[in-house]
Coordinates of C-alpha atoms and ligand atoms in Angstrom, one line a residue:
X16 CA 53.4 17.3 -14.4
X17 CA 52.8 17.6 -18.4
X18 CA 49.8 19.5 -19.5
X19 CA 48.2 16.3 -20.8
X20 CA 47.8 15.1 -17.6
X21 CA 46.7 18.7 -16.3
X22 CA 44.1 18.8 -18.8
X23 CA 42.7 14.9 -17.5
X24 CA 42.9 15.7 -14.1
X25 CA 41.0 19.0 -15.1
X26 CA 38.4 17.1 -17.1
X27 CA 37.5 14.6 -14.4
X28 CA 37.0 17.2 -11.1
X29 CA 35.3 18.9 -14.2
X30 CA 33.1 15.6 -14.6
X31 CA 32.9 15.3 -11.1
X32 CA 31.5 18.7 -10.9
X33 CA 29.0 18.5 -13.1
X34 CA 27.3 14.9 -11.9
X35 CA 27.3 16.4 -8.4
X36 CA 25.1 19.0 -9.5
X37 CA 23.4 16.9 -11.8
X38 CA 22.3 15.2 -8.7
X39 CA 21.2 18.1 -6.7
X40 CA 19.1 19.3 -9.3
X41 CA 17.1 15.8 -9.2
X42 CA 16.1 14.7 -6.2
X43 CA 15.0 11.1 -5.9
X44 CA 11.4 10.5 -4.2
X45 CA 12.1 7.2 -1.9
X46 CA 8.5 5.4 -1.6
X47 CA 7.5 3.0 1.3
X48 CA 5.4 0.1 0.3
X49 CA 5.1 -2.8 2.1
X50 CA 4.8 -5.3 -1.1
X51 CA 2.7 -8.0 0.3
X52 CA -0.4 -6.6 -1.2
X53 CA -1.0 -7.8 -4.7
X54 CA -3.1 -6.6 -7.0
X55 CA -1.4 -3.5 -5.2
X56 CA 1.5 -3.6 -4.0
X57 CA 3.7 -6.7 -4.2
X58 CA 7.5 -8.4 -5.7
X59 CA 7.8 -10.0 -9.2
X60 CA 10.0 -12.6 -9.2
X61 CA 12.5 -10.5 -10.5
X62 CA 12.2 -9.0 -6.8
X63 CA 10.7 -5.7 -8.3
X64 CA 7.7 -3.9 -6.9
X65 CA 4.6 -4.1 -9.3
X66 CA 1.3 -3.6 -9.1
X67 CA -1.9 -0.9 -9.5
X68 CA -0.4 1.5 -6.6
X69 CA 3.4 1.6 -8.7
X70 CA 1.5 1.7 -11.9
X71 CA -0.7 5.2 -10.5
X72 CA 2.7 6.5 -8.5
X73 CA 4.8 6.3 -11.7
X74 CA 1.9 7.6 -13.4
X75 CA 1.6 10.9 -11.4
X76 CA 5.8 11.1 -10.9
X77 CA 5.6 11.2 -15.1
X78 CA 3.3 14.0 -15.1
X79 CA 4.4 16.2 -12.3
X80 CA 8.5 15.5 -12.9
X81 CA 9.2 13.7 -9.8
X82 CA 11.7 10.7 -10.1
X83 CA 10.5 7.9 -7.4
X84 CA 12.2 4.8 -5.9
X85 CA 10.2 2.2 -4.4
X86 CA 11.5 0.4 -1.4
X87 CA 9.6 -2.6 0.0
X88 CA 9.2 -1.4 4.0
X89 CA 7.5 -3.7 6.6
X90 CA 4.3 -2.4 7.6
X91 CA 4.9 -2.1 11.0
X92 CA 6.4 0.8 11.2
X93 CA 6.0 2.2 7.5
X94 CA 4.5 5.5 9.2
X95 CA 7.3 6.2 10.9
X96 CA 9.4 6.6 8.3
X97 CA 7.9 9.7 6.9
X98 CA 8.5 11.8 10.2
X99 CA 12.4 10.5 10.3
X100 CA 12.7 11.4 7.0
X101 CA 14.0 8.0 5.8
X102 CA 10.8 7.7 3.1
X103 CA 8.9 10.9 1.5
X104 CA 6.2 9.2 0.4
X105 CA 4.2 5.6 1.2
X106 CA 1.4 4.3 -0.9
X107 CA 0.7 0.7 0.4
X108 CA -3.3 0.7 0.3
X109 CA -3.2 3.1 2.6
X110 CA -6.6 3.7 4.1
X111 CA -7.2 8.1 5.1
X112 CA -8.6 7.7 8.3
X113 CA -9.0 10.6 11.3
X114 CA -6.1 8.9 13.6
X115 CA -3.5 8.8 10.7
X116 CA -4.7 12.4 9.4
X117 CA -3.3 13.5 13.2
X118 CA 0.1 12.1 12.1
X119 CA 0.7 12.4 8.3
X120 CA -0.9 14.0 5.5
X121 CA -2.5 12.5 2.5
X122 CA -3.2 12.9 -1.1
X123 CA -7.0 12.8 -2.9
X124 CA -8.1 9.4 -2.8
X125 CA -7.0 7.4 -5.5
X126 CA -9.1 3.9 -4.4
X127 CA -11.9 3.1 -3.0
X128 CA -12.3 0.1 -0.7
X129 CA -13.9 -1.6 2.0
X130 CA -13.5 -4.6 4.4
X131 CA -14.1 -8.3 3.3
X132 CA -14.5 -11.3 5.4
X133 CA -12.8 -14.8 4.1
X134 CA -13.3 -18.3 5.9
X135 CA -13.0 -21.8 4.9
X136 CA -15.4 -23.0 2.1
X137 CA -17.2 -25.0 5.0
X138 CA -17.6 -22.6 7.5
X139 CA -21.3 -21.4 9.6
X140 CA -20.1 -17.3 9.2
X141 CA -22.8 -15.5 7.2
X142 CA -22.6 -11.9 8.3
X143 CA -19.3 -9.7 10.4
X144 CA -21.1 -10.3 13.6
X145 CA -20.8 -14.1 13.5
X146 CA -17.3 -13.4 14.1
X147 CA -17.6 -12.2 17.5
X148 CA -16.5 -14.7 19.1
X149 CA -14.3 -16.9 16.9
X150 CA -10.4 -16.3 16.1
X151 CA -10.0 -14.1 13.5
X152 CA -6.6 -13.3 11.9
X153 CA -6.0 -9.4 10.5
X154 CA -2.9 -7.8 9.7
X155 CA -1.5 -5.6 12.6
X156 CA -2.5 -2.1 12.6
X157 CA -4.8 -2.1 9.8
X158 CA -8.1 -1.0 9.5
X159 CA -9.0 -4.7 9.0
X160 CA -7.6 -4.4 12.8
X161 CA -9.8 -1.8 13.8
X162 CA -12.9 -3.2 12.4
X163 CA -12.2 -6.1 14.4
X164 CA -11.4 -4.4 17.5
X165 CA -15.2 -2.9 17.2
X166 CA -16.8 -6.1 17.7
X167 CA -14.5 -7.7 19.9
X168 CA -13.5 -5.4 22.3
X169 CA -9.8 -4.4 22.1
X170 CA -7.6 -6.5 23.9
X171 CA -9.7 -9.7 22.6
X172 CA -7.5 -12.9 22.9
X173 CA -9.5 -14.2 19.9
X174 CA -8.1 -11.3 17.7
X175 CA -4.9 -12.9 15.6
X176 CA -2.6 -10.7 14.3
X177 CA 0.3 -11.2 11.6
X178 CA 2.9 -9.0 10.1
X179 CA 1.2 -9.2 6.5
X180 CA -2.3 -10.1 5.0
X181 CA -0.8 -13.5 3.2
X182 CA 0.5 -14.6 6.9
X183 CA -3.0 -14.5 7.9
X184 CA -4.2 -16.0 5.3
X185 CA -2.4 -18.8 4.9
X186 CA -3.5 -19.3 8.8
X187 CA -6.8 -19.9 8.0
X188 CA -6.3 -21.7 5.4
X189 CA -4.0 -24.1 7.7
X190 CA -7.3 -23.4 10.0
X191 CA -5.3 -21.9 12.7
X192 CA -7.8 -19.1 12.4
X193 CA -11.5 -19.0 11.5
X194 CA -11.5 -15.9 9.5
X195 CA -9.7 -13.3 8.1
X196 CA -10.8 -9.6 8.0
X197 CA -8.7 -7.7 5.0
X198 CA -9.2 -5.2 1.9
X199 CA -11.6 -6.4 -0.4
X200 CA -9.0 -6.2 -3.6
X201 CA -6.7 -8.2 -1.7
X202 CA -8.9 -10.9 -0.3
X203 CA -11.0 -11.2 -4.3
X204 CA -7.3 -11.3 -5.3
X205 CA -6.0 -14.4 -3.3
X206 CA -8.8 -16.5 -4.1
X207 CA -8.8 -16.1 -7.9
X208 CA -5.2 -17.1 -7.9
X209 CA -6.1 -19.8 -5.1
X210 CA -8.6 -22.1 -6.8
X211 CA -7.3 -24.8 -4.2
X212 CA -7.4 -22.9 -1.1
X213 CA -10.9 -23.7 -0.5
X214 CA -11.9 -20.4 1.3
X215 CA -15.1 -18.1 0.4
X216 CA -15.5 -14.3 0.8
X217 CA -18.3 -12.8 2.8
X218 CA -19.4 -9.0 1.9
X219 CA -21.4 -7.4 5.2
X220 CA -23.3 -4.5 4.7
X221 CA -21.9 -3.2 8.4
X222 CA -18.3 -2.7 6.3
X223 CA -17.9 1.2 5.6
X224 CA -16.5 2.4 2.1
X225 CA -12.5 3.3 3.1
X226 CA -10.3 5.7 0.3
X227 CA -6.5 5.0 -0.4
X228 CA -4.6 7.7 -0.3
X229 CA -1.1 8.6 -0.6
X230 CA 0.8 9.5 3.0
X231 CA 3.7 12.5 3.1
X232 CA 5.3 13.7 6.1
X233 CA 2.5 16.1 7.8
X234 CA 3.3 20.0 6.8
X235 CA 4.7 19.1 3.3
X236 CA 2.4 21.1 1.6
X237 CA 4.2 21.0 -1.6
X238 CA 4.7 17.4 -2.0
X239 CA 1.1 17.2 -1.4
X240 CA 0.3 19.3 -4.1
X241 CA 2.6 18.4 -6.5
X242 CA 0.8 14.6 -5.9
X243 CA -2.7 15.9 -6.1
X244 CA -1.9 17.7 -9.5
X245 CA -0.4 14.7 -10.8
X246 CA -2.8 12.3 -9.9
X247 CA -5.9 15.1 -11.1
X248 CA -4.0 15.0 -14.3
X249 CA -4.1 11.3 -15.1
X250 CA -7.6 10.7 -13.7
X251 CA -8.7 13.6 -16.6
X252 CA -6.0 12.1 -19.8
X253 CA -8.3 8.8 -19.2
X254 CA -4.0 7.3 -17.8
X255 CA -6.3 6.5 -14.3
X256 CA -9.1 4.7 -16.5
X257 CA -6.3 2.5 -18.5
X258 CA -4.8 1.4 -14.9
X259 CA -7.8 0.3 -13.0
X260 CA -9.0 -1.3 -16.2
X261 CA -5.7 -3.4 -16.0
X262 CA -6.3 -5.0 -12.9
X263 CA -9.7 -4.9 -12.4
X264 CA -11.7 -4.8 -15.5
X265 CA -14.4 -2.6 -16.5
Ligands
LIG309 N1 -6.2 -0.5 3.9 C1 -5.7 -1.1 5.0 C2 -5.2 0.0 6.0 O1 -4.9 1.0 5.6 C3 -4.7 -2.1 4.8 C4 -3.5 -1.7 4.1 C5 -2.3 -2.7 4.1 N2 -1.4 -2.4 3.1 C6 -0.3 -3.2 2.9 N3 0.4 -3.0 1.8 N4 0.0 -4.2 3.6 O2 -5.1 -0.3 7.2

């Protein structure tokens, strides 16, 4: 072997090295959303997740050094990836509620939200409790879910549940359902884009405030607070205020 080839096979372990390292030194953040949830969480058609909850992760990666990968990640389930290690991170409207705080931990709130009924542009519901005994399509698992559950009783046949909010919705609209029960963003969202869906939107008092948070694997502490100073910092620079004015006005 001549030195000039000594000196390239040198310089590529030497390449080698260095990348390896390189890649150590910067770990990559994988994020669970599950991106049926516009304006929060959904695909372009480029097949890219967009929306308000990328726009406030990226925000808070670019102020506390983290690098983040998104990764669309069914709902069902999305939890469970934080405890096998397979996701560090999920923000996907998450609401903080005492059940999931057993489970996970989460960052400050970074939304707040509440429940919203939609129904047919025809339809006799006023108020949550009109619902009681009609077929009403959530989401499995959410808190939409739970509300439901309340009035109904648990194991209600006349609960209808689908693996994503659009699933349901498009249910009632086919009228295979008399109602769905969902985050109000999401719901206000469809039918703006939706001018021909013929649905309405009915606020009920009953529906308490809910706060999105982000969800780490429970004990990691500095994850957590690596978030939380990142998300303090761009709710102070005015970066939060520029977001939510993106989506949702002033
Ligand atoms: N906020 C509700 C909950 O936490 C619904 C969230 C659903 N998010 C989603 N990306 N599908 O239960």
């Amino acid at each position: 072997m001549n030195s000039k080839k000594l000196g390239l096979i040198a310089s590529v372990l030497f390449a080698g090295l260095l990348f390896n390292s390189n890649a150590h030194a910067a770990k990559t953040y994988q994020v669970a959303t599950d991106a049926a949830y516009a304006p929060f969480e959904s695909l372009n058609n480029k097949k890219e997740v967009v929306g308000f909850s990328v726009d406030i992760l990226e925000a808070i990666a670019k102020k506390s050094g983290m690098t983040i990968k998104f990764i669309n990640t069914p709902w069902e389930g999305i939890f469970a990836t934080l405890s096998t290690g397979d996701r560090d991170m999920v923000i996907s409207s998450v609401t903080i509620t005492p059940e999931r705080k057993q489970s996970m931990d989460f960052s400050d709130p970074y939304f707040e939200a509440k429940q919203l009924i939609a129904v047919g542009k025809n339809s006799k519901v006023s108020k949550f409790t009109d619902l009681k005994t009609l077929k009403v399509g959530v989401q499995t698992g959410t808190t939409g879910d739970e509300v439901i559950q309340k009035l109904q009783g648990k194991t209600s046949p006349n609960i209808k549940r689908f693996e994503s909010t659009p699933l349901a919705i498009k249910e009632l609209e086919n009228g295979g359902v008399d109602a769905v029960v969902a985050d109000n963003g999401v719901v206000v969202n469809f039918v703006a884009n939706n001018p021909n869906s013929k649905l309405k939107m009915i606020d009920d008092a009953t529906f308490a405030k809910e706060y999105y948070g982000i969800a780490v694997k429970k004990g990691n502490k500095a994850l957590l607070e690596q978030i939380n100073k990142g998300l303090a910092a761009i709710k102070a620079d005015g970066t939060y205020d520029k977001i939510y004015n993106k989506y949702f006005g002033k």
